[in-house]
mmCIF file of C-alpha atoms in Angstrom:
data_model
loop_
_atom_site.group_PDB
_atom_site.id
_atom_site.type_symbol
_atom_site.label_atom_id
_atom_site.label_comp_id
_atom_site.label_asym_id
_atom_site.label_seq_id
_atom_site.Cartn_x
_atom_site.Cartn_y
_atom_site.Cartn_z
ATOM 1 C CA MET A 22 98.721 85.701 93.170
ATOM 2 C CA PHE A 23 97.519 87.898 94.816
ATOM 3 C CA GLU A 24 98.960 89.769 97.828
ATOM 4 C CA ILE A 25 97.220 90.952 100.409
ATOM 5 C CA LYS A 26 97.419 92.873 103.913
ATOM 6 C CA LEU A 27 95.142 93.854 106.182
ATOM 7 C CA TYR A 28 95.864 95.940 109.457
ATOM 8 C CA LEU A 29 93.359 95.840 111.862
ATOM 9 C CA THR A 30 92.978 96.748 115.874
ATOM 10 C CA GLY A 31 92.609 93.214 117.945
ATOM 11 C CA GLN A 32 90.976 90.356 117.172
ATOM 12 C CA ARG A 33 86.805 90.572 118.523
ATOM 13 C CA LYS A 34 83.580 91.006 116.968
ATOM 14 C CA ARG A 35 84.049 94.042 115.015
ATOM 15 C CA SER A 36 87.300 92.979 112.716
ATOM 16 C CA LYS A 37 86.572 89.147 113.241
ATOM 17 C CA LYS A 38 83.982 90.728 110.331
ATOM 18 C CA VAL A 39 85.897 92.470 108.496
ATOM 19 C CA ILE A 40 88.007 89.260 107.677
ATOM 20 C CA GLU A 41 85.296 87.244 107.243
ATOM 21 C CA ASP A 42 83.754 89.615 104.857
ATOM 22 C CA LEU A 43 87.448 90.041 103.309
ATOM 23 C CA GLU A 44 88.083 86.844 102.933
ATOM 24 C CA ALA A 45 84.601 85.991 101.111
ATOM 25 C CA PHE A 46 85.441 88.913 98.208
ATOM 26 C CA LEU A 47 88.663 87.445 97.704
ATOM 27 C CA GLU A 48 87.326 83.684 97.602
ATOM 28 C CA ALA A 49 84.967 84.877 95.196
ATOM 29 C CA GLU A 50 87.201 87.291 92.902
ATOM 30 C CA CYS A 51 90.845 85.230 93.484
ATOM 31 C CA LYS A 52 89.237 81.829 93.369
ATOM 32 C CA GLY A 53 91.695 80.797 96.177
ATOM 33 C CA GLN A 54 94.301 82.956 94.166
ATOM 34 C CA TYR A 55 95.755 85.210 96.811
ATOM 35 C CA ALA A 56 97.894 85.199 100.357
ATOM 36 C CA LEU A 57 95.785 87.114 103.319
ATOM 37 C CA GLU A 58 97.991 88.356 105.659
ATOM 38 C CA ILE A 59 96.482 89.626 108.915
ATOM 39 C CA ILE A 60 98.468 91.920 111.108
ATOM 40 C CA ASP A 61 96.528 93.219 114.531
ATOM 41 C CA VAL A 62 98.077 96.979 114.895
ATOM 42 C CA LEU A 63 97.119 96.094 118.816
ATOM 43 C CA GLU A 64 99.979 93.635 119.064
ATOM 44 C CA LYS A 65 102.428 95.130 116.331
ATOM 45 C CA PRO A 66 101.933 98.489 115.875
ATOM 46 C CA ARG A 67 105.611 98.359 114.796
ATOM 47 C CA LEU A 68 104.623 96.890 111.530
ATOM 48 C CA ALA A 69 101.843 99.146 110.634
ATOM 49 C CA GLU A 70 104.340 102.007 111.367
ATOM 50 C CA ASP A 71 106.865 100.396 109.077
ATOM 51 C CA ALA A 72 104.350 99.669 106.529
ATOM 52 C CA GLY A 73 103.446 103.302 106.320
ATOM 53 C CA ILE A 74 99.852 102.651 107.455
ATOM 54 C CA LEU A 75 97.471 105.846 108.756
ATOM 55 C CA ALA A 76 94.995 104.032 110.481
ATOM 56 C CA THR A 77 92.954 100.918 110.940
ATOM 57 C CA PRO A 78 91.454 99.011 109.390
ATOM 58 C CA THR A 79 93.474 99.157 105.977
ATOM 59 C CA VAL A 80 93.553 96.322 103.439
ATOM 60 C CA ILE A 81 96.482 96.588 100.581
ATOM 61 C CA LYS A 82 97.515 94.900 97.764
ATOM 62 C CA THR A 83 100.911 94.512 97.530
ATOM 63 C CA ALA A 84 101.430 92.558 94.471
ATOM 64 C CA PRO A 85 101.506 92.231 92.230
ATOM 65 C CA SER A 86 102.120 95.920 90.936
ATOM 66 C CA PRO A 87 100.983 98.781 91.536
ATOM 67 C CA LYS A 88 100.369 98.798 95.427
ATOM 68 C CA ALA A 89 96.931 99.513 96.414
ATOM 69 C CA THR A 90 95.543 101.079 99.622
ATOM 70 C CA VAL A 91 91.819 100.911 101.163
ATOM 71 C CA ILE A 92 91.467 102.528 104.706
ATOM 72 C CA GLY A 93 88.527 102.832 106.834
ATOM 73 C CA ASP A 94 85.207 101.129 105.306
ATOM 74 C CA LEU A 95 85.866 97.804 104.280
ATOM 75 C CA SER A 96 81.908 96.527 103.873
ATOM 76 C CA ASN A 97 81.605 97.608 100.288
ATOM 77 C CA LYS A 98 82.474 94.591 98.040
ATOM 78 C CA GLU A 99 83.202 96.824 94.884
ATOM 79 C CA LYS A 100 84.349 99.244 96.280
ATOM 80 C CA VAL A 101 87.213 97.436 97.892
ATOM 81 C CA LEU A 102 88.146 95.118 95.319
ATOM 82 C CA ALA A 103 88.258 98.112 93.141
ATOM 83 C CA ALA A 104 90.670 100.227 95.183
ATOM 84 C CA LEU A 105 92.822 96.957 94.845
ATOM 85 C CA GLY A 106 92.052 96.313 91.278
ATOM 86 C CA ILE A 107 91.278 93.032 91.487
ATOM 87 C CA GLU A 108 87.974 93.126 89.072
ATOM 88 C CA ARG A 109 86.049 90.670 87.582
ATOM 89 C CA MET B 3 72.877 116.087 106.512
ATOM 90 C CA PRO B 4 76.572 116.399 106.701
ATOM 91 C CA LYS B 5 78.572 113.818 109.068
ATOM 92 C CA ARG B 6 79.204 115.073 112.437
ATOM 93 C CA ILE B 7 82.809 114.949 113.584
ATOM 94 C CA LEU B 8 84.229 115.385 117.305
ATOM 95 C CA ILE B 9 87.834 115.923 117.866
ATOM 96 C CA VAL B 10 89.300 115.115 121.185
ATOM 97 C CA GLU B 11 92.938 116.523 121.633
ATOM 98 C CA ASP B 12 94.470 118.938 124.101
ATOM 99 C CA TYR B 13 97.171 120.135 121.990
ATOM 100 C CA GLU B 14 95.593 123.036 120.464
ATOM 101 C CA VAL B 15 97.718 123.349 117.663
ATOM 102 C CA ILE B 16 96.376 119.774 116.448
ATOM 103 C CA ARG B 17 93.147 120.589 117.972
ATOM 104 C CA ASN B 18 92.560 123.486 115.461
ATOM 105 C CA SER B 19 94.379 122.085 112.513
ATOM 106 C CA PHE B 20 91.745 118.942 112.634
ATOM 107 C CA PHE B 21 89.069 121.644 112.857
ATOM 108 C CA LEU B 22 90.204 123.268 109.802
ATOM 109 C CA ILE B 23 90.880 120.601 107.072
ATOM 110 C CA LEU B 24 87.708 118.613 108.120
ATOM 111 C CA GLU B 25 86.023 121.639 107.901
ATOM 112 C CA ASP B 26 87.147 122.647 104.764
ATOM 113 C CA MET B 27 85.793 119.271 103.481
ATOM 114 C CA GLY B 28 82.460 119.504 104.346
ATOM 115 C CA TYR B 29 81.890 117.704 107.192
ATOM 116 C CA MET B 30 80.744 119.398 111.179
ATOM 117 C CA VAL B 31 83.165 119.727 113.061
ATOM 118 C CA GLU B 32 83.880 119.839 117.123
ATOM 119 C CA THR B 33 86.201 120.009 119.609
ATOM 120 C CA ALA B 34 86.915 118.998 122.947
ATOM 121 C CA GLU B 35 90.318 119.582 124.747
ATOM 122 C CA THR B 36 89.770 117.267 127.713
ATOM 123 C CA GLY B 37 88.256 113.944 128.029
ATOM 124 C CA GLU B 38 85.358 115.603 130.190
ATOM 125 C CA LYS B 39 84.745 117.834 127.588
ATOM 126 C CA ALA B 40 84.590 115.545 125.125
ATOM 127 C CA ILE B 41 81.828 113.030 127.545
ATOM 128 C CA ALA B 42 79.375 116.096 128.059
ATOM 129 C CA MET B 43 79.239 116.731 124.412
ATOM 130 C CA ALA B 44 78.702 113.111 123.603
ATOM 131 C CA LYS B 45 75.633 113.444 125.889
ATOM 132 C CA GLU B 46 74.500 115.794 123.987
ATOM 133 C CA LYS B 47 74.749 115.252 120.265
ATOM 134 C CA LYS B 48 75.170 112.122 118.545
ATOM 135 C CA TYR B 49 78.212 112.328 116.489
ATOM 136 C CA ASP B 50 79.561 110.097 113.317
ATOM 137 C CA LEU B 51 83.261 109.860 114.093
ATOM 138 C CA ILE B 52 84.873 111.017 116.987
ATOM 139 C CA PHE B 53 89.052 111.041 117.214
ATOM 140 C CA LEU B 54 90.578 110.663 120.794
ATOM 141 C CA ASP B 55 93.846 111.377 121.303
ATOM 142 C CA LEU B 56 95.389 108.750 123.607
ATOM 143 C CA LYS B 57 97.629 111.309 125.909
ATOM 144 C CA MET B 58 96.126 114.164 127.566
ATOM 145 C CA PRO B 59 96.089 115.567 131.123
ATOM 146 C CA GLY B 60 93.038 114.208 133.700
ATOM 147 C CA LEU B 61 90.767 111.802 131.666
ATOM 148 C CA ASN B 62 93.323 109.915 129.277
ATOM 149 C CA GLY B 63 92.033 108.703 125.901
ATOM 150 C CA VAL B 64 91.383 105.199 127.493
ATOM 151 C CA GLU B 65 89.621 106.528 130.158
ATOM 152 C CA THR B 66 87.333 108.910 128.177
ATOM 153 C CA LEU B 67 87.171 106.175 125.819
ATOM 154 C CA ARG B 68 85.378 103.842 128.363
ATOM 155 C CA GLU B 69 82.787 106.480 129.214
ATOM 156 C CA LEU B 70 82.257 107.454 125.940
ATOM 157 C CA ARG B 71 81.334 103.838 125.015
ATOM 158 C CA LYS B 72 79.140 104.017 127.626
ATOM 159 C CA ILE B 73 76.579 106.590 126.109
ATOM 160 C CA ASP B 74 77.424 105.151 122.250
ATOM 161 C CA LYS B 75 78.355 102.073 121.703
ATOM 162 C CA ASP B 76 78.440 102.502 117.692
ATOM 163 C CA VAL B 77 80.087 105.497 116.964
ATOM 164 C CA PRO B 78 83.061 104.564 114.816
ATOM 165 C CA VAL B 79 86.160 106.087 117.894
ATOM 166 C CA TYR B 80 89.573 106.545 116.824
ATOM 167 C CA ILE B 81 92.419 106.802 118.917
ATOM 168 C CA ILE B 82 95.462 108.766 118.317
ATOM 169 C CA THR B 83 98.199 107.314 119.184
ATOM 170 C CA ALA B 84 102.020 106.783 117.591
ATOM 171 C CA PHE B 85 102.278 103.290 116.200
ATOM 172 C CA TYR B 86 104.602 102.389 119.562
ATOM 173 C CA ASP B 87 104.147 99.462 121.819
ATOM 174 C CA GLU B 88 105.210 101.355 124.773
ATOM 175 C CA PHE B 89 101.833 103.454 124.220
ATOM 176 C CA TYR B 90 99.401 100.135 124.028
ATOM 177 C CA ASP B 91 99.013 98.057 127.064
ATOM 178 C CA GLU B 92 96.016 99.982 128.422
ATOM 179 C CA LEU B 93 94.998 99.998 124.529
ATOM 180 C CA ARG B 94 94.964 96.080 125.052
ATOM 181 C CA ARG B 95 93.529 96.393 128.267
ATOM 182 C CA ALA B 96 90.142 98.039 127.163
ATOM 183 C CA HIS B 97 90.075 96.121 123.837
ATOM 184 C CA LYS B 98 90.071 92.794 126.349
ATOM 185 C CA GLU B 99 87.452 94.704 128.352
ATOM 186 C CA GLY B 100 85.364 94.975 125.266
ATOM 187 C CA ILE B 101 85.634 97.930 124.657
ATOM 188 C CA ASP B 102 85.919 98.542 120.426
ATOM 189 C CA PHE B 103 87.528 101.732 118.821
ATOM 190 C CA GLU B 104 89.990 101.906 116.227
ATOM 191 C CA LEU B 105 93.613 103.461 116.091
ATOM 192 C CA MET B 106 94.924 106.293 113.613
ATOM 193 C CA LYS B 107 98.570 107.993 114.163
ATOM 194 C CA LYS B 108 100.884 110.115 115.252
ATOM 195 C CA PRO B 109 101.615 112.445 113.724
ATOM 196 C CA ILE B 110 99.345 112.372 110.491
ATOM 197 C CA ARG B 111 99.572 114.767 107.747
ATOM 198 C CA GLY B 112 96.345 116.905 106.732
ATOM 199 C CA GLU B 113 96.301 114.924 103.712
ATOM 200 C CA GLN B 114 96.468 111.690 104.847
ATOM 201 C CA LEU B 115 94.131 113.074 107.415
ATOM 202 C CA ALA B 116 91.370 113.857 104.926
ATOM 203 C CA THR B 117 92.121 110.157 102.820
ATOM 204 C CA VAL B 118 91.317 108.625 106.283
ATOM 205 C CA VAL B 119 87.861 110.264 106.806
ATOM 206 C CA LYS B 120 87.294 109.807 103.240
ATOM 207 C CA GLY B 121 87.569 106.494 103.479
ATOM 208 C CA ILE B 122 86.132 105.959 107.038
ATOM 209 C CA LEU B 123 83.342 108.115 106.224
ATOM 210 C CA GLY B 124 82.657 108.457 102.447
ATOM 211 C CA SER B 125 81.311 111.778 101.178
ATOM 212 C CA GLU B 126 80.785 114.560 103.711
ATOM 213 C CA SER B 127 77.373 115.493 102.729
ATOM 214 C CA GLY B 128 76.795 112.078 104.200
#
């Protein structure tokens, strides 16, 4: 089971697109074997601070090891999945 | 063509360190020490990325962001701020008004800044 955390700013159109894209990537590659937690840094900045987040959006794979992080442009499916170690 | 970055930060040491790090990475970097100056610059040139300090004398980060968005709705704007709730009321208001921005933590080390910018812009050569 992949455990993924997505840190983003707000819940408006741009963030919703990031969420939709990431969920589509994960569904296609992990076939439901993933848990996605979404943290709105605007509402809970302390969680981002505690997690060592540098900027939004950031997606982190916390399980299975090793931990992996992607910051910034999350629109490239291949790049995001490869960086998180979620490969076909 | 290298990507163009604007750094809006009143604290000279931070402004200069950002400039040196990002220029060394191959980006075209310009700086503004006030929100007013940043707005004037944004009217003259198109930027690929803007870093904008939240707490500045004169026009603060959010006020500057509002004006920048009238000029360019699409440029990624990263508000530089500590991830502490007490600073966030004005940011939340701006967000509810439909003003787009992202957040970058403060303080940030040079190698962390480089990581963030590579993630946002990719290759410095565009």
